[in-house]
PDB file of C-alpha atoms in Angstrom:
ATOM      1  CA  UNK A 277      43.077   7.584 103.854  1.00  0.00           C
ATOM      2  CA  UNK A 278      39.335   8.545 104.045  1.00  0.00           C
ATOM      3  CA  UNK A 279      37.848   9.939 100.566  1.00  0.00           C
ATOM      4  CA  UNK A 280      34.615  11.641 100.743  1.00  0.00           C
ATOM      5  CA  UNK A 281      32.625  12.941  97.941  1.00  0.00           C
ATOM      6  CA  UNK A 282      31.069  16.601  98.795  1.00  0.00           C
ATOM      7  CA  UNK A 283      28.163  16.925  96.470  1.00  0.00           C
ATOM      8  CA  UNK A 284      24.875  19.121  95.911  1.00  0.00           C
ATOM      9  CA  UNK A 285      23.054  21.056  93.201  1.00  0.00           C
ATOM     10  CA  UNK A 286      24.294  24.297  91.798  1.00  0.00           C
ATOM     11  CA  UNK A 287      24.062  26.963  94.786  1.00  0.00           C
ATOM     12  CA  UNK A 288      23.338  24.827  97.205  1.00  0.00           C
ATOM     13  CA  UNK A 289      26.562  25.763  99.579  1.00  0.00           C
ATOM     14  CA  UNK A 290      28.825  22.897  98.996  1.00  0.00           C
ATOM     15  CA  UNK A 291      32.000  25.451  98.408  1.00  0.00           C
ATOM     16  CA  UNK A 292      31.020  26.707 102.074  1.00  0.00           C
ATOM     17  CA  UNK A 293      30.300  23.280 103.912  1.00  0.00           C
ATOM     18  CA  UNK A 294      33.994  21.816 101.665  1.00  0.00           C
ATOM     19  CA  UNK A 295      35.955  25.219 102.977  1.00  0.00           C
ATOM     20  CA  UNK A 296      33.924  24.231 106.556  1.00  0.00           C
ATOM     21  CA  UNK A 297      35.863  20.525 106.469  1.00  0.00           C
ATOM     22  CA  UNK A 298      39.336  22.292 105.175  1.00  0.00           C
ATOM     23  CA  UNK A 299      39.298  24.370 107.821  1.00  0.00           C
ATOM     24  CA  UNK A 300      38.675  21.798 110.254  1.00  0.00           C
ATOM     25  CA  UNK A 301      42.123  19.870 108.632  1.00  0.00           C
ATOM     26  CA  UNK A 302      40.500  17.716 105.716  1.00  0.00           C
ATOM     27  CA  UNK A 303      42.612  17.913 102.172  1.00  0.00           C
ATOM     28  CA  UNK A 304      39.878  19.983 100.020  1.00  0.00           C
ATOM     29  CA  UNK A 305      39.395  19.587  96.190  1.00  0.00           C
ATOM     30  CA  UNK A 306      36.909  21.704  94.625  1.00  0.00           C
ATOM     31  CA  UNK A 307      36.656  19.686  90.768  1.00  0.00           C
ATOM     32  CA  UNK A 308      35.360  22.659  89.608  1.00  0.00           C
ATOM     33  CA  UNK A 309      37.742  25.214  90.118  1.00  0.00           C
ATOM     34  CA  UNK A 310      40.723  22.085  89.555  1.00  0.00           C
ATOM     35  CA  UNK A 311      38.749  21.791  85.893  1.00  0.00           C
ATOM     36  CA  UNK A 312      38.875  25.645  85.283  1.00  0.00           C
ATOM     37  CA  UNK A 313      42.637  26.063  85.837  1.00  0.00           C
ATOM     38  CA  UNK A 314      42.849  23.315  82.785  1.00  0.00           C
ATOM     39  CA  UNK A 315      41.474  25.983  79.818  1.00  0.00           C
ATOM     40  CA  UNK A 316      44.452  27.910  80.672  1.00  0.00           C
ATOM     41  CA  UNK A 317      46.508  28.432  77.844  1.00  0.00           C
ATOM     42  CA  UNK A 318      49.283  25.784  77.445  1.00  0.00           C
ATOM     43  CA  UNK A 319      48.072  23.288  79.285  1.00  0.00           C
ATOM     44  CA  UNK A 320      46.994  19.731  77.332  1.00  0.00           C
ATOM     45  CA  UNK A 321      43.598  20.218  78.171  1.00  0.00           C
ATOM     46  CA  UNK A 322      42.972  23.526  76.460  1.00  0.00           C
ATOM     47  CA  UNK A 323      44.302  22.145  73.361  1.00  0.00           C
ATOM     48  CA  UNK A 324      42.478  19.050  73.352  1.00  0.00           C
ATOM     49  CA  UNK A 325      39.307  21.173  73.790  1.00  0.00           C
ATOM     50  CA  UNK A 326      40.189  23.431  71.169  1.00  0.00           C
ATOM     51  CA  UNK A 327      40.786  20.763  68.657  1.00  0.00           C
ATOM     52  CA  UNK A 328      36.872  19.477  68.897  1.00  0.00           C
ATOM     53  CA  UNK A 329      34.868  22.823  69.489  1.00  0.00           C
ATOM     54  CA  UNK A 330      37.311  25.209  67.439  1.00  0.00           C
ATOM     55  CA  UNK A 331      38.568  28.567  67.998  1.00  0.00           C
ATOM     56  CA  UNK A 332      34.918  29.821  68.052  1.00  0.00           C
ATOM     57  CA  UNK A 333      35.214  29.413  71.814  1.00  0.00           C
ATOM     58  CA  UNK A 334      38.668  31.739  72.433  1.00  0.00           C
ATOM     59  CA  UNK A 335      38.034  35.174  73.183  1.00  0.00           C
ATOM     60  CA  UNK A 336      40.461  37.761  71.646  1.00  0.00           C
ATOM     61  CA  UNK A 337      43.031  36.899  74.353  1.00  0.00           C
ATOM     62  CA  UNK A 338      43.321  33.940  72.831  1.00  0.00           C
ATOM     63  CA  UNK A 339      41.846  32.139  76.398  1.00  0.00           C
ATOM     64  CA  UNK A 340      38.780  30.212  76.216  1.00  0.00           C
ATOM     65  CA  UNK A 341      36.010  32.045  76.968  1.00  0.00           C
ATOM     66  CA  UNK A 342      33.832  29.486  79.110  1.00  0.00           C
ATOM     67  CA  UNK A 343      30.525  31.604  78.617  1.00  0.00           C
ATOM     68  CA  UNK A 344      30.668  30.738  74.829  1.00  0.00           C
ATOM     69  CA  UNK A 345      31.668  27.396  75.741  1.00  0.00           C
ATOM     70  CA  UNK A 346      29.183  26.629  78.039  1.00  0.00           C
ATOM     71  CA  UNK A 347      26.094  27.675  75.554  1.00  0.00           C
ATOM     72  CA  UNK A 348      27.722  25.641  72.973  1.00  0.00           C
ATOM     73  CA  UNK A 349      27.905  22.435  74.988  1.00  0.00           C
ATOM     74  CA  UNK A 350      24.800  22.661  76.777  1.00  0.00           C
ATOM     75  CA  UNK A 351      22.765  22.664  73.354  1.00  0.00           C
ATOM     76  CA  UNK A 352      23.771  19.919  72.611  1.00  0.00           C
ATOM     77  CA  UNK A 353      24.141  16.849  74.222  1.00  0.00           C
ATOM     78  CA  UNK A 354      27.076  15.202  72.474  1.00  0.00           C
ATOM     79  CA  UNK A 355      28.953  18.200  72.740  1.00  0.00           C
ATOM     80  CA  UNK A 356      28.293  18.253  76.486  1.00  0.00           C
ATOM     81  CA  UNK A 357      29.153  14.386  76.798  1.00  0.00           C
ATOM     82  CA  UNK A 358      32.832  14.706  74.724  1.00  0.00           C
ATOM     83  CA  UNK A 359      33.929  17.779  76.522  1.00  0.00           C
ATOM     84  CA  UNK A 360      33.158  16.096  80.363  1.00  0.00           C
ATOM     85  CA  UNK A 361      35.375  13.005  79.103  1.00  0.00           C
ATOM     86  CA  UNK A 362      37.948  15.686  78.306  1.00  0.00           C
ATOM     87  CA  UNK A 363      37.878  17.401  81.583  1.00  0.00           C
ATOM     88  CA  UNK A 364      36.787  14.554  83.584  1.00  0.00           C
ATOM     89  CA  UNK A 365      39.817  12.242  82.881  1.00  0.00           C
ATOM     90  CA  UNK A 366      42.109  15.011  83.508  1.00  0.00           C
ATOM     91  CA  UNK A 367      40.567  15.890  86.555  1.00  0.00           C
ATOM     92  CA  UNK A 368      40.689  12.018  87.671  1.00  0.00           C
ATOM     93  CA  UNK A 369      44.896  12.222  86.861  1.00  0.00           C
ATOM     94  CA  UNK A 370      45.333  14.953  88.822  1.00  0.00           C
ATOM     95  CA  UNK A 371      43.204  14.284  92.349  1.00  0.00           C
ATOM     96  CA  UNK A 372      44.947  10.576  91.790  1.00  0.00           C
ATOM     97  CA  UNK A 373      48.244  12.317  91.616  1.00  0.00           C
ATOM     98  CA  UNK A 374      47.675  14.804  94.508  1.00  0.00           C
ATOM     99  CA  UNK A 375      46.558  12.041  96.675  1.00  0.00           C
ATOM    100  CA  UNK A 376      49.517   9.948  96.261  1.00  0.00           C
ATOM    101  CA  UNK A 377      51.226  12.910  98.001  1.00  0.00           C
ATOM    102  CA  UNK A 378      49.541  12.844 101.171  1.00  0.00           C
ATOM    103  CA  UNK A 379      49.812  11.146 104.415  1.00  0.00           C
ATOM    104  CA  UNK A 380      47.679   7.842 104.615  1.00  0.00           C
ATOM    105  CA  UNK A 381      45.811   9.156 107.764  1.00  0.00           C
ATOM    106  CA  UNK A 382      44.445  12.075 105.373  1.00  0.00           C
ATOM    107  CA  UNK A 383      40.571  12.971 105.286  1.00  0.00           C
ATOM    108  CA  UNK A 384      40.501  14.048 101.445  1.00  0.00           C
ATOM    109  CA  UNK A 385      37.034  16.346 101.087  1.00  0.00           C
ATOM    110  CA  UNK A 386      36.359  16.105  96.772  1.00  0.00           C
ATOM    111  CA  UNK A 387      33.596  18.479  96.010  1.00  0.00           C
ATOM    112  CA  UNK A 388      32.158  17.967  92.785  1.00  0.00           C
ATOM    113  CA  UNK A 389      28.236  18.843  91.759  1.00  0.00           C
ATOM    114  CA  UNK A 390      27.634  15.681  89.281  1.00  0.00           C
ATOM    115  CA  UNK A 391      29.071  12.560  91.213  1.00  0.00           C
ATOM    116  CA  UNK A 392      26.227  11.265  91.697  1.00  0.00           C
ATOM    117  CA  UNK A 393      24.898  11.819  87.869  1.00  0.00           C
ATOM    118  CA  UNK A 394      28.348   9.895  86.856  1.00  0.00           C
ATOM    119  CA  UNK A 395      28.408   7.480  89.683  1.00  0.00           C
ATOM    120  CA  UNK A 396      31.789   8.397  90.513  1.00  0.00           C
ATOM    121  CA  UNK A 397      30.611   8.316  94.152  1.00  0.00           C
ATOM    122  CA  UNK A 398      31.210   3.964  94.410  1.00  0.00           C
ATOM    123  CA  UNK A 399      35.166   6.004  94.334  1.00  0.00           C
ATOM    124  CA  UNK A 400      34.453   7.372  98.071  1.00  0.00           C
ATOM    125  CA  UNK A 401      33.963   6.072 101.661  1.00  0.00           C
ATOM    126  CA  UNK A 402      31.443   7.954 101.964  1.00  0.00           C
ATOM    127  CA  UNK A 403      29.454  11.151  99.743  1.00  0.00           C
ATOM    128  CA  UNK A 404      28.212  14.024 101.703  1.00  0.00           C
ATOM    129  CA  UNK A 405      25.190  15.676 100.471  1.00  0.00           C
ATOM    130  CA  UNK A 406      24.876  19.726 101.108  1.00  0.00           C
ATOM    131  CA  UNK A 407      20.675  19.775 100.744  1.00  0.00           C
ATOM    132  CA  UNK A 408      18.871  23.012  99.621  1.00  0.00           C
ATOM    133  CA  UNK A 409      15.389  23.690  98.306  1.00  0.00           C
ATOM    134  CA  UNK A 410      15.058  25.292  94.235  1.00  0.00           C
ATOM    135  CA  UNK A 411      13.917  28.695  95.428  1.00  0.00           C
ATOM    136  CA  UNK A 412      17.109  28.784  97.901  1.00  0.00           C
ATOM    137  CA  UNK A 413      19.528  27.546  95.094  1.00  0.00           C
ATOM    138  CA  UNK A 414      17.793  30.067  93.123  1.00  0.00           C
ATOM    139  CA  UNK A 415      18.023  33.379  94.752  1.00  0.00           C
ATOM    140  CA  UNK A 416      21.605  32.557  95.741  1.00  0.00           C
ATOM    141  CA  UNK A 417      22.682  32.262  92.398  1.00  0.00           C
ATOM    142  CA  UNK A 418      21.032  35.338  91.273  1.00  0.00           C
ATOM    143  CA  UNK A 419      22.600  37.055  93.693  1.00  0.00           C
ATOM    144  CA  UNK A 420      25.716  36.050  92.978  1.00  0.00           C
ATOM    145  CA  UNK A 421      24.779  37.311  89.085  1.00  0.00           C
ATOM    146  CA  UNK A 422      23.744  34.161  87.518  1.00  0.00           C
ATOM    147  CA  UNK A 423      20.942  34.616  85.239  1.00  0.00           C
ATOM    148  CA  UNK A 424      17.617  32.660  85.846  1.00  0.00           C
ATOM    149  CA  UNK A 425      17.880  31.283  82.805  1.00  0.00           C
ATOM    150  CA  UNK A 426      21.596  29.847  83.046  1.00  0.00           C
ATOM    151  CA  UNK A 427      20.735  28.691  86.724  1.00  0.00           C
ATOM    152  CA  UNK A 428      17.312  26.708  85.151  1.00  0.00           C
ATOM    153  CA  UNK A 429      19.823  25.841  82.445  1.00  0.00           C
ATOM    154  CA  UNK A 430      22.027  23.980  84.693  1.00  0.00           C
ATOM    155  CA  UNK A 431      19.579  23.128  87.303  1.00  0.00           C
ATOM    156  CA  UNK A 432      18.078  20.867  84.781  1.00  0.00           C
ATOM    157  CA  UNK A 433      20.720  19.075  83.980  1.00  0.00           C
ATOM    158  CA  UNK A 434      21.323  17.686  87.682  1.00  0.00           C
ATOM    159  CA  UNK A 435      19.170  15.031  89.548  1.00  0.00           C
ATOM    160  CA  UNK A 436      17.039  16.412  91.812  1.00  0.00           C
ATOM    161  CA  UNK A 437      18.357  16.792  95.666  1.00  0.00           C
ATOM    162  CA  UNK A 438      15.409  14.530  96.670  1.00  0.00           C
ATOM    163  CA  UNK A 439      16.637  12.153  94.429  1.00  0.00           C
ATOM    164  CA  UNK A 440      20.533  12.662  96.153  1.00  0.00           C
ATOM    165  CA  UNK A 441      19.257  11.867  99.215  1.00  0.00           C
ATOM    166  CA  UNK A 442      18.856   8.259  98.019  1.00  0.00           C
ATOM    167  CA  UNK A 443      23.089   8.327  97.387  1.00  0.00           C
ATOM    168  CA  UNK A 444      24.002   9.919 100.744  1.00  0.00           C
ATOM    169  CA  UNK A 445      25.211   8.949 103.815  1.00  0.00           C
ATOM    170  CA  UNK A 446      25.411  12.178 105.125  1.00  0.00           C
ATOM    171  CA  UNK A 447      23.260  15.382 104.555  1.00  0.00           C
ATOM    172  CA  UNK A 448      23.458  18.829 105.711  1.00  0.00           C
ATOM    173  CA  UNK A 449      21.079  20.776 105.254  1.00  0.00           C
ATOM    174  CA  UNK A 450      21.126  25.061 104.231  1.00  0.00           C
ATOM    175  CA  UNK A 451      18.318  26.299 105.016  1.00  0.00           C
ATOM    176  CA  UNK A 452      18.927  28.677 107.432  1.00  0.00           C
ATOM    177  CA  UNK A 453      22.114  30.583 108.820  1.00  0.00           C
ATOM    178  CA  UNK A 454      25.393  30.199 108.209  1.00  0.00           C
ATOM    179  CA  UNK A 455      26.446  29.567 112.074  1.00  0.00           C
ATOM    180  CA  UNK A 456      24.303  26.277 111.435  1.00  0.00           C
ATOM    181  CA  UNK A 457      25.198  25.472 108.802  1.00  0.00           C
ATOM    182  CA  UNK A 458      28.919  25.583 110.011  1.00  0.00           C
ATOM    183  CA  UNK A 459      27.864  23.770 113.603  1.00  0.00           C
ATOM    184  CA  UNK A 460      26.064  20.859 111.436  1.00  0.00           C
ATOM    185  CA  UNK A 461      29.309  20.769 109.131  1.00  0.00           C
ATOM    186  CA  UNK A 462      31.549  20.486 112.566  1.00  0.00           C
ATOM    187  CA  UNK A 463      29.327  17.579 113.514  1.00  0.00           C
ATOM    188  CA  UNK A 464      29.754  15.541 110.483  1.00  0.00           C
ATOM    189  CA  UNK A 465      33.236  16.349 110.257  1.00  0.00           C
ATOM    190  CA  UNK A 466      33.658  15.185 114.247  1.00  0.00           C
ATOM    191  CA  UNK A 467      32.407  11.420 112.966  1.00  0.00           C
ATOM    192  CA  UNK A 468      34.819  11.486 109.999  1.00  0.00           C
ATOM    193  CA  UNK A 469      37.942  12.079 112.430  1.00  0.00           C
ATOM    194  CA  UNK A 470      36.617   9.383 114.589  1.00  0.00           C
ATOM    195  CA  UNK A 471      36.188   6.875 111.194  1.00  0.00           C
ATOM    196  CA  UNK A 472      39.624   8.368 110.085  1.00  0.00           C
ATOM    197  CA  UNK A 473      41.391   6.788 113.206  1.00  0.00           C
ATOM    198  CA  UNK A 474      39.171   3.620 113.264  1.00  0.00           C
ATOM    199  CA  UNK A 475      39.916   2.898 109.600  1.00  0.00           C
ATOM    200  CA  UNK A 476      43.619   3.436 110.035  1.00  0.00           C
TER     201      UNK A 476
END
């Protein structure tokens, strides 16, 4: 099995280049969404996270409104640290689990934004870089509806893409369209089939 780490600051097109790879027959798993379907009610998760920020953070549904959450946590940084060793270790269990389930010739894509921050990439064969500059992580996000200030928010508390570049062994850069972005995406993934069936 080849596991690659799909990484890149917040709006810099990593969901696109990861949904690039699973189309092209990698086993995709976006942390991000996998860590949003545990604050769904019943699941262990939600009450572990209820039990240190309180029901403050539950909107009249009763769900956890991740808005309130997220301005709570990223005030302070203790907060921030106790609820990513929450999610994180769940989130561990369950790509652990999932990949016990598939065959050994897989090519498992794991996009996360912060493996790098939590050196979680020495987990991977390899971590794949998606490079974009501020101002185009910027307007994308704004466009999408993020405010400036939650994008600065967040941008802040990821290294730097130059910095990234240091940790990867592959980077793609957005910068322009999406046809080349998808053509440099096919590229990379052509070298991981080829290391697949070496490896194996």
């Amino acid at each position: 099995m080849l596991k690659l780490g799909l990484t890149g600051n917040i709006a810099s097109g990593k969901s696109t280049v990861g949904k690039i790879f699973e189309s092209l027959g990698a086993y995709y798993f976006d942390a991000d969404k996998i860590i949003k379907s545990f604050y769904k009610k019943d699941h262990s998760v939600y009450y572990e996270i209820l039990k240190h920020f309180g029901e403050e953070i539950l909107d009249p549904s009763g769900e956890i409104n991740r808005g309130i959450l997220a301005n709570l946590v990223f005030s302070d940084q203790k907060k921030l640290k106790k609820l990513e060793e929450i999610t994180h270790s769940a989130l561990y269990e369950h790509l652990n689990r999932n990949f016990l389930t598939l065959p050994e010739s897989s090519i498992v894509v794991v996009e996360a934004a912060l493996i790098i921050e939590k050196q979680t990439y020495k987990n991977y064969d390899a971590i794949i870089l998606v490079y974009s500059t501020f101002e185009d992580c910027l307007l994308r996000a704004t466009l999408r509806g993020m405010s400036a200030e939650d994008f600065l928010r967040r941008w802040r508390y990821q290294l730097s893409p130059e910095i990234k570049t240091r940790f990867a062994h592959f980077i793609i850069k957005n910068s322009s369209s999406l046809k080349e972005l998808s053509l440099r995406a096919k590229e990379v993934f052509d070298i991981f089939r080829l290391w697949s069936v070496l490896k194996s």
